[in-house]
Amino acid sequence: MDKSLFRKKTLARRKEIYSADTDAKIIEQFLNSDLYKKANWIMTYISFGTEIYTHDFIKKALADGKHIVVPICNISDHTITLSELINFPDDLEEGHYGILEVREDCLRIVDPKKLDLVMVPGCAFSPSGHRMGFGGGYYDRFLETISDDCVTVALIREDFIFETIPMEEHDKSVQFMVTEKCINCCPIQED
Ligand SMILES: Nc1nc2c(c(=O)[nH]1)N(C=O)[C@@H](CNc1ccc(C(=O)N[C@@H](CCC(=O)O)C(=O)O)cc1)CN2
Ligand SMILES: Nc1ncnc2c1ncn2[C@@H]1O[C@H](COP(=O)(O)OP(=O)(O)OP(=O)(O)O)[C@@H](O)[C@H]1O
């Protein structure tokens, strides 16, 4: 199936079967994991729409003393700039695509090489960590800039792991997936 049709169908299904309880279980799994416990500089996305809800996660991680880093979209070239987030939600305003981003007067730019862990958003994943995102190519470009020992993690509902998903050359995979049931280690991908 064509990539954009697959994305459209997946997003429609996500709307249909949205469950805040499932999201809470996924976040709990992640908070209890060694992946989370060991990471100091964590990049998260700020969820919008029916994405896995990360707002309470951000509050908890800040309270745990983690450095929380969030993306800012550069729509001219579909790259991501990173900023540390100190006060949630006070330092945020609605940015591109209606997603919350750090306000200009609260920006604290972070080098991607500083990150220990990236939580990668996505519509669908395969068991080996292949990812389908929102179609902007933002994360495929961004994941090329992190350090080799930075861990990549997807939070995903079991229903959105598909045996195969349409892939292109540039698509970057994740190393770990956290679902409401378990934490899977994906075989390392050569990409
Ligand atoms: N919470 C969150 N933040 C994020 C991402 C994300 O997936 N989730 N991104 C991950 O890359 C970047 C933003 N990426 C985006 C890429 C494309 C579209 C977009 O084109 N939206 C279309 C509709 C998409 C569709 O329904 O197929 C639109 O606004 O018309 C939106 C966001 C950076 N920040
Ligand atoms: N590393 C890259 N270099 C150049 N172009 C890229 C790169 N990654 C993606 N693209 C281009 O960006 C567009 C969107 O890619 P794709 O459909 O894989 O996005 P996505 O991974 O779903 O989106 P996102 O990362 O924003 O969630 C495609 O036209 C693709 O060719």
Tab-separated table of C-alpha atoms in Angstrom, residues 2 16 22 30 41 58 65 80 87 95-96 127 130 143 162 167 175 182 186:
chain	number	residue	atom	x	y	z
A	2	ASP	CA	1.076	3.553	-0.733
A	16	GLU	CA	-11.546	5.472	16.481
A	22	THR	CA	-3.850	2.593	27.344
A	30	PHE	CA	8.368	3.664	30.253
A	41	TRP	CA	18.929	14.370	28.779
A	58	ILE	CA	6.829	15.736	30.982
A	65	GLY	CA	15.120	16.208	37.761
A	80	ILE	CA	14.216	20.400	14.015
A	87	ASN	CA	8.505	25.156	32.993
A	95	GLY	CA	3.498	26.662	17.157
A	96	HIS	CA	3.510	25.068	13.721
A	127	PRO	CA	8.209	-5.275	15.082
A	130	HIS	CA	10.589	0.628	11.298
A	143	LEU	CA	17.906	11.202	13.866
A	162	PHE	CA	2.180	-3.836	11.839
A	167	MET	CA	9.347	2.037	3.873
A	175	GLN	CA	15.869	0.744	18.840
A	182	CYS	CA	6.003	-4.723	27.203
A	186	CYS	CA	14.257	-4.142	18.092
